[in-house]
Coordinates of C-alpha atoms in Angstrom, one line a residue:
M1 CA -109.7 -52.5 262.8
F2 CA -107.4 -51.2 260.1
T3 CA -110.3 -50.0 257.8
K4 CA -111.5 -47.9 260.7
W5 CA -108.0 -46.7 261.5
F6 CA -107.4 -45.7 257.9
K7 CA -110.6 -44.0 257.5
N8 CA -109.9 -41.8 260.3
Q9 CA -106.5 -40.7 258.9
T10 CA -106.1 -37.3 257.0
I11 CA -106.0 -37.2 253.2
Q12 CA -102.2 -36.4 253.3
N13 CA -101.5 -39.4 255.6
K14 CA -103.7 -41.7 253.3
I15 CA -101.6 -40.7 250.3
L16 CA -98.3 -41.1 252.0
F17 CA -99.4 -44.5 253.3
S18 CA -100.6 -45.5 249.8
Q19 CA -97.4 -44.4 248.3
I20 CA -95.1 -46.5 250.8
V21 CA -97.2 -49.5 250.3
L22 CA -97.1 -49.2 246.6
V23 CA -93.2 -48.7 246.6
I24 CA -92.3 -51.0 249.5
V25 CA -94.4 -54.1 248.7
P26 CA -93.4 -54.5 245.0
L27 CA -89.8 -53.9 245.8
S28 CA -89.9 -56.3 248.8
V29 CA -91.4 -58.9 246.7
V30 CA -88.7 -58.5 243.9
A31 CA -86.0 -58.6 246.6
L32 CA -87.5 -61.6 248.3
L33 CA -87.9 -63.4 244.9
N34 CA -84.3 -62.5 243.8
Y35 CA -82.8 -63.6 247.1
M36 CA -84.8 -66.9 247.1
Q37 CA -83.8 -67.6 243.6
S38 CA -80.1 -66.8 244.1
S39 CA -80.3 -68.8 247.3
R40 CA -81.8 -71.8 245.5
V41 CA -79.2 -71.6 242.7
I42 CA -76.4 -71.6 245.3
E43 CA -78.0 -74.5 247.3
D44 CA -78.3 -76.5 244.0
K45 CA -74.8 -76.1 243.1
A46 CA -73.5 -76.7 246.8
V47 CA -75.7 -80.0 246.9
E48 CA -74.2 -81.0 243.5
Q49 CA -70.5 -80.3 244.8
F50 CA -71.1 -81.8 248.2
Y51 CA -72.6 -85.1 246.5
T52 CA -69.5 -85.2 244.4
I53 CA -67.1 -84.8 247.5
S54 CA -69.0 -87.3 249.4
Q55 CA -68.7 -89.8 246.5
L56 CA -65.0 -89.3 246.3
A57 CA -64.6 -89.7 250.0
N58 CA -66.4 -93.1 249.8
Q59 CA -64.4 -94.1 246.7
Q60 CA -61.0 -93.2 248.5
L61 CA -62.1 -95.2 251.5
D62 CA -63.2 -98.2 249.4
Q63 CA -60.0 -98.3 247.4
Y64 CA -58.0 -98.0 250.8
I65 CA -60.1 -100.9 252.4
E66 CA -59.7 -103.0 249.1
E67 CA -56.0 -102.7 249.2
I68 CA -56.0 -103.7 253.0
S69 CA -58.3 -106.7 252.0
K70 CA -55.6 -107.8 249.4
L71 CA -52.9 -107.4 252.0
A72 CA -55.0 -109.7 254.5
D73 CA -55.5 -112.0 251.7
N74 CA -51.7 -112.4 251.1
I75 CA -51.3 -113.0 255.0
T76 CA -54.0 -115.6 255.3
E77 CA -52.7 -117.5 252.0
S78 CA -49.2 -117.4 253.2
P79 CA -47.8 -121.0 254.1
I80 CA -45.9 -119.4 257.1
I81 CA -49.2 -118.5 258.6
S82 CA -50.9 -121.7 257.6
D83 CA -48.0 -123.8 259.2
R84 CA -48.1 -121.6 262.1
L85 CA -51.8 -122.3 262.8
R86 CA -51.2 -126.0 262.5
Q87 CA -48.4 -126.2 265.2
G88 CA -49.1 -127.4 268.6
Y89 CA -49.0 -125.0 271.5
V90 CA -45.9 -124.6 273.5
P91 CA -45.9 -122.3 276.7
Y92 CA -43.3 -119.5 276.6
Y93 CA -41.3 -121.0 279.5
K94 CA -40.8 -124.2 277.4
F95 CA -39.6 -122.5 274.2
T96 CA -36.6 -124.1 272.5
E97 CA -34.6 -122.6 269.7
K98 CA -37.2 -124.2 267.2
E99 CA -40.2 -122.3 268.8
I100 CA -38.1 -119.1 268.9
R101 CA -37.2 -119.4 265.4
E102 CA -40.8 -120.1 264.2
E103 CA -42.1 -117.1 266.2
N104 CA -39.3 -114.8 264.8
K105 CA -40.2 -116.1 261.3
V106 CA -43.9 -115.0 261.7
R107 CA -42.9 -111.8 263.3
E108 CA -40.6 -111.0 260.3
F109 CA -43.4 -111.8 257.9
L110 CA -46.0 -109.6 259.8
I111 CA -43.4 -106.9 259.8
G112 CA -43.0 -107.1 256.0
M113 CA -46.7 -106.9 255.5
Y114 CA -47.0 -104.0 257.9
K115 CA -44.7 -101.9 255.9
L116 CA -46.5 -102.7 252.5
K117 CA -49.4 -100.3 253.5
P118 CA -49.1 -97.1 255.5
G119 CA -51.9 -96.5 258.1
I120 CA -51.7 -99.9 259.8
S121 CA -51.5 -99.6 263.6
S122 CA -50.9 -103.4 264.3
I123 CA -51.4 -106.9 262.9
R124 CA -52.6 -109.8 265.2
L125 CA -53.1 -113.5 264.6
Y126 CA -55.2 -115.6 267.1
G127 CA -54.8 -119.2 266.7
D128 CA -57.3 -121.5 267.9
N129 CA -54.4 -123.8 268.9
G130 CA -53.4 -121.0 271.6
I131 CA -50.6 -119.4 269.5
Q132 CA -50.9 -115.7 269.2
D133 CA -48.7 -113.6 267.1
Y134 CA -48.6 -109.8 266.6
Y135 CA -46.9 -106.8 265.5
H136 CA -47.0 -103.3 266.8
P137 CA -43.9 -100.8 266.1
E138 CA -44.1 -99.3 269.6
L139 CA -46.3 -101.3 272.1
I140 CA -46.5 -104.7 273.3
W141 CA -49.5 -107.1 273.3
K142 CA -51.1 -107.6 276.8
T143 CA -52.5 -111.2 276.7
E144 CA -54.4 -110.8 279.9
M145 CA -57.1 -108.9 278.0
K146 CA -59.9 -111.1 276.9
V147 CA -60.4 -110.3 273.3
S148 CA -63.5 -112.8 273.0
E149 CA -65.5 -110.1 275.0
E150 CA -65.3 -107.6 272.4
E151 CA -68.0 -107.0 269.8
W152 CA -65.8 -106.9 266.7
Y153 CA -64.4 -110.4 267.7
R154 CA -68.1 -111.8 268.2
K155 CA -69.1 -110.4 264.9
T156 CA -66.0 -111.9 263.1
R157 CA -66.7 -115.3 264.5
E158 CA -70.4 -115.1 263.4
A159 CA -69.3 -113.9 259.9
N160 CA -67.9 -117.5 259.3
G161 CA -65.0 -116.4 257.0
K162 CA -66.2 -113.1 255.6
W163 CA -64.2 -109.9 256.1
I164 CA -65.6 -107.7 258.9
I165 CA -64.9 -103.9 259.3
S166 CA -65.6 -102.5 262.8
G167 CA -66.6 -99.0 263.6
I168 CA -64.3 -96.8 265.3
R169 CA -63.2 -98.3 268.7
Q170 CA -60.5 -97.8 271.5
E171 CA -57.9 -100.6 271.2
K172 CA -56.7 -101.5 274.8
Q173 CA -54.9 -104.6 274.3
F174 CA -51.5 -103.0 273.6
G175 CA -49.3 -101.1 276.2
T176 CA -45.7 -100.8 277.5
L177 CA -44.0 -103.4 279.4
F178 CA -45.0 -102.1 282.9
D179 CA -48.2 -100.2 282.2
K180 CA -51.7 -101.6 282.0
P181 CA -53.2 -101.6 278.6
S182 CA -55.9 -99.3 279.3
L183 CA -53.4 -96.5 279.9
H184 CA -52.7 -96.5 276.1
P185 CA -56.0 -96.7 274.2
E186 CA -55.7 -96.2 270.5
A187 CA -58.6 -95.1 268.2
V188 CA -58.6 -97.6 265.4
V189 CA -60.8 -99.3 262.9
T190 CA -60.3 -103.2 262.9
F191 CA -60.3 -105.2 259.6
S192 CA -60.8 -109.0 260.7
R193 CA -61.6 -112.3 259.2
L194 CA -62.1 -116.0 260.6
L195 CA -59.3 -118.2 259.2
K196 CA -60.1 -121.8 258.0
D197 CA -58.1 -124.8 257.3
R198 CA -57.9 -125.4 253.5
V199 CA -58.5 -129.1 253.7
T200 CA -61.0 -129.4 256.5
F201 CA -62.5 -125.9 256.2
K202 CA -62.5 -125.8 260.1
P203 CA -61.8 -122.6 261.9
V204 CA -58.2 -122.5 262.9
G205 CA -57.8 -118.8 263.9
M206 CA -58.5 -115.1 263.3
L207 CA -56.6 -112.2 261.6
A208 CA -57.2 -108.7 262.7
I209 CA -55.4 -105.6 261.2
N210 CA -56.0 -102.3 263.1
L211 CA -56.0 -99.2 260.9
R212 CA -55.0 -95.7 262.3
I213 CA -57.8 -93.1 262.3
E214 CA -55.1 -90.5 261.5
Q215 CA -54.3 -92.2 258.4
L216 CA -57.9 -92.5 257.1
E217 CA -58.4 -88.6 258.0
S218 CA -55.2 -87.7 256.0
M219 CA -56.6 -89.3 252.9
F220 CA -59.0 -86.4 252.2
G221 CA -56.5 -83.6 252.3
A222 CA -57.5 -80.1 253.3
I223 CA -61.1 -79.4 253.8
D224 CA -62.5 -75.9 253.5
S225 CA -62.5 -74.2 257.0
N226 CA -66.2 -73.4 256.6
H227 CA -67.1 -77.0 255.5
Q228 CA -67.0 -80.4 257.4
L229 CA -66.6 -83.9 256.3
L230 CA -67.9 -86.8 258.6
I231 CA -67.6 -90.6 258.0
L232 CA -69.8 -92.4 260.0
D233 CA -69.8 -96.2 260.7
E234 CA -72.8 -98.6 260.4
H235 CA -74.1 -97.4 263.9
N236 CA -73.8 -93.7 262.8
K237 CA -70.8 -93.2 265.1
P238 CA -68.2 -90.8 263.7
I239 CA -65.1 -92.4 262.4
I240 CA -63.6 -89.4 260.8
N241 CA -64.4 -85.7 261.5
S242 CA -62.8 -83.0 259.7
K243 CA -63.4 -80.6 262.6
E244 CA -62.9 -81.5 266.2
A245 CA -65.9 -79.7 267.6
V246 CA -68.6 -78.0 265.5
Q247 CA -71.4 -76.1 267.3
T248 CA -74.5 -77.0 265.1
K249 CA -77.2 -76.2 267.6
G250 CA -79.3 -73.2 266.6
K251 CA -77.6 -73.3 263.0
A252 CA -79.1 -74.4 259.7
Y253 CA -76.9 -76.7 257.7
L254 CA -76.7 -78.0 254.2
K255 CA -75.9 -81.8 254.4
V256 CA -75.3 -84.4 251.7
S257 CA -74.4 -88.0 252.4
T258 CA -73.7 -91.2 250.4
K259 CA -73.2 -94.6 251.7
S260 CA -70.5 -97.1 250.6
P261 CA -71.9 -100.5 249.7
L262 CA -68.5 -102.1 250.5
T263 CA -67.8 -100.7 254.1
G264 CA -71.5 -99.7 255.0
W265 CA -70.0 -96.4 256.2
T266 CA -71.8 -93.2 255.3
S267 CA -69.9 -90.1 254.0
V268 CA -71.6 -86.7 255.1
Y269 CA -70.4 -83.5 253.8
M270 CA -71.9 -80.4 255.3
A271 CA -71.6 -76.6 255.5
S272 CA -73.4 -73.9 257.3
K273 CA -76.1 -72.1 255.3
A274 CA -75.0 -68.8 256.8
D275 CA -71.6 -69.4 255.0
L276 CA -73.1 -70.7 251.7
F277 CA -75.4 -67.8 251.3
K278 CA -73.0 -65.0 252.1
E279 CA -73.1 -63.8 248.4
S280 CA -76.8 -64.0 248.2
K281 CA -77.1 -62.1 251.6
H282 CA -74.9 -59.4 250.0
I283 CA -77.3 -59.1 247.1
R284 CA -80.3 -59.2 249.5
N285 CA -78.7 -56.3 251.5
L286 CA -78.0 -54.3 248.4
I287 CA -81.7 -54.6 247.4
I288 CA -82.9 -53.6 250.9
G289 CA -80.6 -50.5 250.7
F290 CA -81.8 -49.7 247.2
T291 CA -85.5 -50.2 248.4
A292 CA -84.9 -48.1 251.4
L293 CA -83.6 -45.3 249.2
L294 CA -86.4 -45.5 246.7
T295 CA -88.9 -45.5 249.5
L296 CA -87.3 -42.3 250.9
L297 CA -87.5 -40.8 247.5
A298 CA -91.2 -41.9 247.2
L299 CA -91.9 -40.3 250.6
V300 CA -90.5 -37.0 249.6
L301 CA -92.4 -37.1 246.3
A302 CA -95.5 -38.2 248.0
Q303 CA -95.3 -35.4 250.4
F304 CA -95.1 -32.8 247.6
L305 CA -98.0 -34.6 245.9
A306 CA -100.0 -34.8 249.1
R307 CA -99.4 -31.1 249.9
G308 CA -100.6 -30.1 246.3
I309 CA -103.8 -32.1 246.7
V310 CA -104.5 -31.3 250.4
K311 CA -103.7 -27.5 250.3
P312 CA -106.9 -26.5 248.4
L313 CA -108.9 -28.8 250.6
R314 CA -107.5 -27.2 253.8
V315 CA -108.5 -23.9 252.3
L316 CA -112.0 -25.3 251.7
R317 CA -112.2 -26.6 255.2
V318 CA -111.4 -23.2 256.6
K319 CA -113.9 -21.5 254.5
M320 CA -116.4 -24.0 255.7
K321 CA -115.8 -23.2 259.2
E322 CA -116.3 -19.4 258.5
L323 CA -119.4 -20.4 256.8
A324 CA -120.6 -22.3 259.9
K325 CA -120.1 -19.1 262.0
G326 CA -122.5 -17.3 259.6
D327 CA -120.2 -15.5 257.2
F328 CA -121.7 -16.0 253.6
N329 CA -119.6 -13.4 252.0
I330 CA -116.9 -15.9 251.1
A331 CA -115.6 -17.2 247.8
I332 CA -112.7 -19.3 246.9
P333 CA -111.2 -18.8 243.5
P334 CA -110.7 -22.3 241.8
E335 CA -107.0 -23.0 241.0
S336 CA -107.7 -26.3 239.1
Q337 CA -110.2 -28.1 236.9
D338 CA -109.9 -31.4 238.8
E339 CA -112.3 -32.7 241.2
V340 CA -111.1 -30.4 243.9
G341 CA -111.5 -27.6 241.5
E342 CA -115.1 -28.7 240.7
L343 CA -115.8 -29.2 244.5
T344 CA -114.6 -25.5 245.1
Q345 CA -116.9 -24.1 242.3
R346 CA -119.9 -26.2 243.9
F347 CA -119.1 -24.8 247.3
N348 CA -119.1 -21.2 245.8
K349 CA -122.5 -21.9 244.3
M350 CA -123.8 -23.4 247.4
T351 CA -122.5 -20.5 249.6
G352 CA -124.3 -18.1 247.2
R353 CA -127.6 -20.1 247.4
M354 CA -127.4 -20.1 251.1
K355 CA -127.0 -16.5 251.2
D356 CA -130.0 -16.0 249.1
L357 CA -131.9 -18.3 251.4
V358 CA -130.9 -16.5 254.5
E359 CA -132.0 -13.2 252.9
E360 CA -135.5 -15.0 252.0
V361 CA -135.7 -16.2 255.6
R362 CA -135.0 -12.8 256.8
A363 CA -137.7 -11.3 254.5
Q364 CA -140.2 -13.9 255.8
E365 CA -139.4 -13.2 259.3
A366 CA -140.0 -9.5 258.8
K367 CA -143.3 -10.3 257.0
R368 CA -144.3 -12.8 259.9
A369 CA -143.6 -9.9 262.3
E370 CA -145.9 -7.7 260.3
V371 CA -148.6 -10.6 260.4
E372 CA -148.3 -10.9 264.2
L373 CA -148.7 -7.2 264.7
A374 CA -151.9 -7.3 262.5
A375 CA -153.1 -10.3 264.5
L376 CA -152.5 -8.5 267.7
Q377 CA -154.4 -5.4 266.3
A378 CA -157.1 -7.8 265.3
R379 CA -157.7 -9.0 268.8
I380 CA -159.0 -5.5 269.5
N381 CA -162.1 -6.4 267.6
P382 CA -163.2 -9.5 269.4
H383 CA -162.4 -7.7 272.7
F384 CA -164.8 -4.9 271.6
M385 CA -167.3 -7.5 270.6
Y386 CA -167.5 -9.4 273.8
N387 CA -167.6 -6.2 275.9
T388 CA -170.5 -5.1 273.8
L389 CA -172.2 -8.6 274.1
N390 CA -171.7 -8.4 277.9
G391 CA -173.6 -5.1 277.8
I392 CA -176.3 -6.7 275.6
R393 CA -176.6 -9.7 278.1
S394 CA -177.0 -7.4 281.1
V395 CA -180.0 -5.6 279.4
A396 CA -181.6 -8.9 278.5
M397 CA -181.2 -10.1 282.2
M398 CA -182.7 -6.8 283.5
E399 CA -185.6 -7.2 281.2
G400 CA -186.1 -10.7 282.3
N401 CA -185.1 -12.7 279.4
K402 CA -182.8 -15.1 281.3
H403 CA -182.3 -17.5 278.5
V404 CA -181.1 -15.2 276.1
G405 CA -178.6 -13.8 278.7
E406 CA -177.2 -17.3 279.3
L407 CA -176.8 -17.9 275.5
I408 CA -174.9 -14.5 275.3
S409 CA -172.8 -15.5 278.3
S410 CA -171.8 -18.9 276.7
F411 CA -171.0 -17.1 273.4
V412 CA -168.8 -14.5 275.3
Y413 CA -167.1 -17.3 277.2
L414 CA -166.1 -19.0 273.7
L415 CA -165.1 -15.8 272.2
Q416 CA -162.9 -14.7 275.2
F417 CA -161.2 -18.2 275.2
S418 CA -160.6 -18.2 271.6
S419 CA -159.1 -14.6 271.6
K420 CA -157.0 -14.9 274.7
N421 CA -155.8 -18.5 274.7
K422 CA -152.1 -19.0 273.6
E423 CA -151.7 -22.6 274.9
S424 CA -151.2 -25.3 272.3
F425 CA -152.8 -28.0 274.5
I426 CA -155.5 -27.8 277.3
T427 CA -157.0 -30.6 279.4
V428 CA -159.7 -32.8 278.3
L429 CA -161.9 -31.2 281.2
K430 CA -161.4 -27.9 279.6
E431 CA -162.2 -29.1 276.2
L432 CA -165.5 -30.7 277.4
E433 CA -166.2 -27.6 279.1
L434 CA -165.9 -25.4 275.9
L435 CA -167.9 -28.2 274.1
R436 CA -170.8 -27.8 276.5
Y437 CA -171.1 -24.1 275.9
Y438 CA -170.9 -24.7 272.2
V439 CA -173.6 -27.4 272.4
E440 CA -175.9 -24.9 274.4
L441 CA -175.6 -22.3 271.6
M442 CA -176.4 -24.9 269.0
K443 CA -179.6 -26.0 270.8
M444 CA -180.8 -22.3 270.4
R445 CA -181.2 -23.2 266.7
N446 CA -182.2 -26.9 267.0
D447 CA -183.3 -28.4 270.3
E448 CA -184.4 -31.7 268.7
F449 CA -181.5 -33.7 269.9
D450 CA -180.0 -35.1 273.2
F451 CA -176.4 -34.6 274.1
V452 CA -174.7 -37.4 276.1
L453 CA -171.1 -37.2 277.5
D454 CA -169.6 -40.6 278.4
V455 CA -166.0 -40.0 279.7
D456 CA -163.5 -42.2 281.3
P457 CA -162.5 -40.2 284.6
R458 CA -158.8 -40.9 284.0
M459 CA -158.8 -38.7 281.0
T460 CA -159.8 -35.6 282.5
E461 CA -156.3 -34.2 283.0
Y462 CA -154.9 -35.6 279.6
L463 CA -154.0 -33.1 277.1
V464 CA -155.8 -32.3 273.7
F465 CA -155.3 -29.3 271.4
P466 CA -158.1 -26.6 271.9
F467 CA -161.5 -27.2 269.9
M468 CA -160.2 -30.7 268.9
F469 CA -163.8 -32.1 269.1
Q470 CA -165.7 -28.9 268.0
P471 CA -165.7 -29.2 264.4
L472 CA -166.7 -32.8 264.5
V473 CA -169.6 -32.0 266.9
E474 CA -170.6 -29.1 264.5
N475 CA -170.7 -31.5 261.4
A476 CA -172.9 -34.0 263.5
I477 CA -175.4 -31.3 264.4
F478 CA -175.7 -29.5 261.1
H479 CA -175.3 -32.5 258.6
G480 CA -176.3 -35.4 260.6
L481 CA -179.1 -34.4 263.0
G482 CA -180.2 -31.3 261.3
P483 CA -181.9 -32.8 258.3
S484 CA -183.4 -35.8 260.4
K485 CA -187.0 -35.9 261.0
R486 CA -186.8 -37.8 264.3
R487 CA -185.5 -36.9 267.6
G488 CA -181.7 -37.0 267.5
E489 CA -179.1 -38.0 269.9
L490 CA -175.3 -37.0 270.0
V491 CA -173.1 -39.3 272.1
I492 CA -169.5 -38.4 272.9
Q493 CA -167.6 -41.4 274.4
L494 CA -164.0 -41.0 275.7
R495 CA -161.8 -44.1 276.6
T496 CA -158.0 -44.8 277.4
D497 CA -156.0 -47.9 277.8
G498 CA -153.0 -45.7 279.5
A499 CA -151.2 -45.5 276.2
M500 CA -153.7 -44.5 273.6
N501 CA -156.9 -42.4 273.9
T502 CA -160.1 -43.0 271.7
A503 CA -163.0 -40.5 271.2
A504 CA -166.2 -41.8 269.5
I505 CA -168.5 -39.0 268.2
R506 CA -171.9 -40.8 267.3
D507 CA -175.1 -39.4 265.9
N508 CA -178.2 -41.1 264.8
G509 CA -178.7 -38.7 262.0
I510 CA -179.3 -39.1 258.2
G511 CA -175.9 -40.7 257.5
M512 CA -173.9 -40.6 254.3
E513 CA -173.8 -42.1 250.7
P514 CA -170.8 -44.3 250.3
H515 CA -169.2 -42.3 247.6
I516 CA -169.5 -39.2 249.9
L517 CA -168.0 -41.2 252.9
E518 CA -165.1 -42.3 250.6
G519 CA -164.0 -38.8 249.6
L520 CA -164.6 -37.3 252.9
L521 CA -160.9 -37.4 254.0
Q522 CA -159.5 -36.8 250.6
P523 CA -158.1 -33.3 249.7
P524 CA -160.8 -31.1 247.9
V525 CA -160.4 -30.6 244.2
A526 CA -162.2 -28.1 242.0
G527 CA -165.7 -29.0 241.2
D528 CA -166.3 -30.8 244.7
G529 CA -170.0 -31.1 245.7
E530 CA -172.0 -28.4 247.4
D531 CA -170.9 -25.8 249.8
E532 CA -172.2 -27.7 252.7
E533 CA -170.5 -30.9 251.8
L534 CA -167.2 -29.0 251.2
F535 CA -167.3 -27.2 254.5
E536 CA -167.8 -30.6 256.2
K537 CA -164.9 -32.0 254.3
I538 CA -162.6 -29.1 255.2
G539 CA -163.6 -29.5 258.9
M540 CA -162.8 -33.1 259.1
L541 CA -159.3 -32.5 257.1
N542 CA -158.5 -29.6 259.4
V543 CA -159.0 -32.0 262.5
Q544 CA -157.0 -34.7 260.8
D545 CA -154.1 -32.4 260.0
R546 CA -153.9 -30.9 263.4
L547 CA -153.9 -34.4 265.0
R548 CA -150.8 -35.5 262.9
L549 CA -149.1 -32.2 263.5
Q550 CA -149.8 -32.4 267.3
F551 CA -149.5 -36.0 268.0
G552 CA -147.5 -37.5 265.1
S553 CA -148.2 -40.6 263.0
Q554 CA -149.9 -42.5 265.9
A555 CA -152.9 -40.2 265.8
E556 CA -155.7 -41.3 263.5
L557 CA -159.3 -40.3 262.6
K558 CA -161.7 -42.6 260.8
V559 CA -165.3 -42.1 259.8
S560 CA -168.0 -44.8 259.3
S561 CA -171.6 -44.1 258.2
V562 CA -174.7 -45.8 257.2
K563 CA -177.3 -44.0 255.1
G564 CA -180.4 -43.5 257.2
S565 CA -178.9 -44.8 260.4
G566 CA -176.1 -42.2 261.4
T567 CA -172.5 -41.4 261.5
E568 CA -169.6 -42.3 263.8
V569 CA -166.2 -40.4 263.9
R570 CA -163.6 -42.2 265.8
V571 CA -160.4 -40.4 266.9
S572 CA -157.2 -42.1 268.4
W573 CA -154.2 -40.2 269.7
P574 CA -151.5 -40.9 272.3
V575 CA -151.7 -40.1 275.9
L576 CA -150.1 -36.8 276.8
T577 CA -149.7 -35.2 280.2
R578 CA -148.0 -32.1 281.5
E579 CA -145.7 -34.2 283.6
R580 CA -144.3 -36.8 281.1
G581 CA -145.3 -35.5 277.7
H582 CA -146.3 -38.4 275.3
S583 CA -146.7 -41.7 277.0
D584 CA -144.4 -44.6 276.4
A585 CA -146.5 -47.2 278.2

């Protein structure tokens, strides 16, 4: 499709298109490669930087969790806590001063632990003996909430003494005195452990330290406004998000993540590629602008170049149109020695040659007119001859020589047809009529043969050229039957299959030697045979040439002969009628 379109464009458009392609394609490739390379460098550096930030985030979290772990160890190893978990359970309404003193002692201890590390929301102690102690600076513990139903609690029990870090969750066990706990949910991460008796190693309770999410977020300082830090728990739920809401749909982001072996949390640092590649896009835009400028300059230069090439070609085209109108007195002065200049010179030579040829044709036409005039004048002689012969025929008839009169009448008919006929084709019926007259004249000289016509009746209105069979019949009479010692027979058989006609002219004369038969349809050369053989050959060749001229390559003439037995000439030609011309059957 493109090839066809390109071929149909003008030379000027082709040059312009080629220049555009030659300029835009290389520059575009350079721009693309440069942009890709700069983007790759920026991305590699960003990945390296993001990986470092992600690792630092994990290290800070791990360090904080380790400090919380040490704080928790101090709590679990404290004699105050151990003694508290060994005590018997006493309901609140039965508290004595002793129980109040013990509870305050534990509370004071938990307050001290709370103050040691910022970021703690609350500390809770669940005793298997039914005692529950806690510290929260603002809210109170709502004991009606069943902690055993929460997932972190079940996991801590299943860990059997190992520290468990929950993911982000909503703490609903704390509230004001008159509010429900669910009215004050707090986003926390719970650091918990099952506590065991140091002697029996049986579970005696559980310690849970809630860590504020705000404190964890504050550990990472200010994050670039175009970047985002995510801390995901083991279930890939966000614990920390440096941005409250980020629209990522439809945007491409560069993300780097690392996982902490201590907490199992994943630190993800990410940024929009559009923001990262601002510099490379600026370079890309500069290259695009530079490419557009060079393309514009290339178009201007290509326009001048194309005009310089096309201008002489346009002049040549105009002169060719003038030549097509018959003006041969044109010449284009060549302006260069390149291919266009050479083409111009050859055009001038061709024009001069065509002018000479036209003059030659005009001279030949004048000569042909002279020949036609001479031929017209020559027709006067046959006219005079058949008028004279008609007079002789009348005298012969009056003197009683009827046969001579009929022969002269036949000759006059043939002579009259030959001089007056202007048609290229006649019907087979007319051709056979002329042939009968001719055979009658030939029998005046030699009446020792029989003449037989065997004609397919469908062929009578088919067309042949005048005297198509006469030279062949003449050869059969003079060269086949004439020298024969026996009674001769000349048979003409015409057949058709609706598409091709066939004529067979057979005689039972003396036949021909093989070498004579072989050269019969070959053009004569100097030294060919006797005069009679030469005339016979020329007659055959004339019929063959006229066949091919009138009927084309389908027409054919073949000769077969046996010495002492006779000769057969077979002619084939396509069916031709006045209604449809050559048959396509």
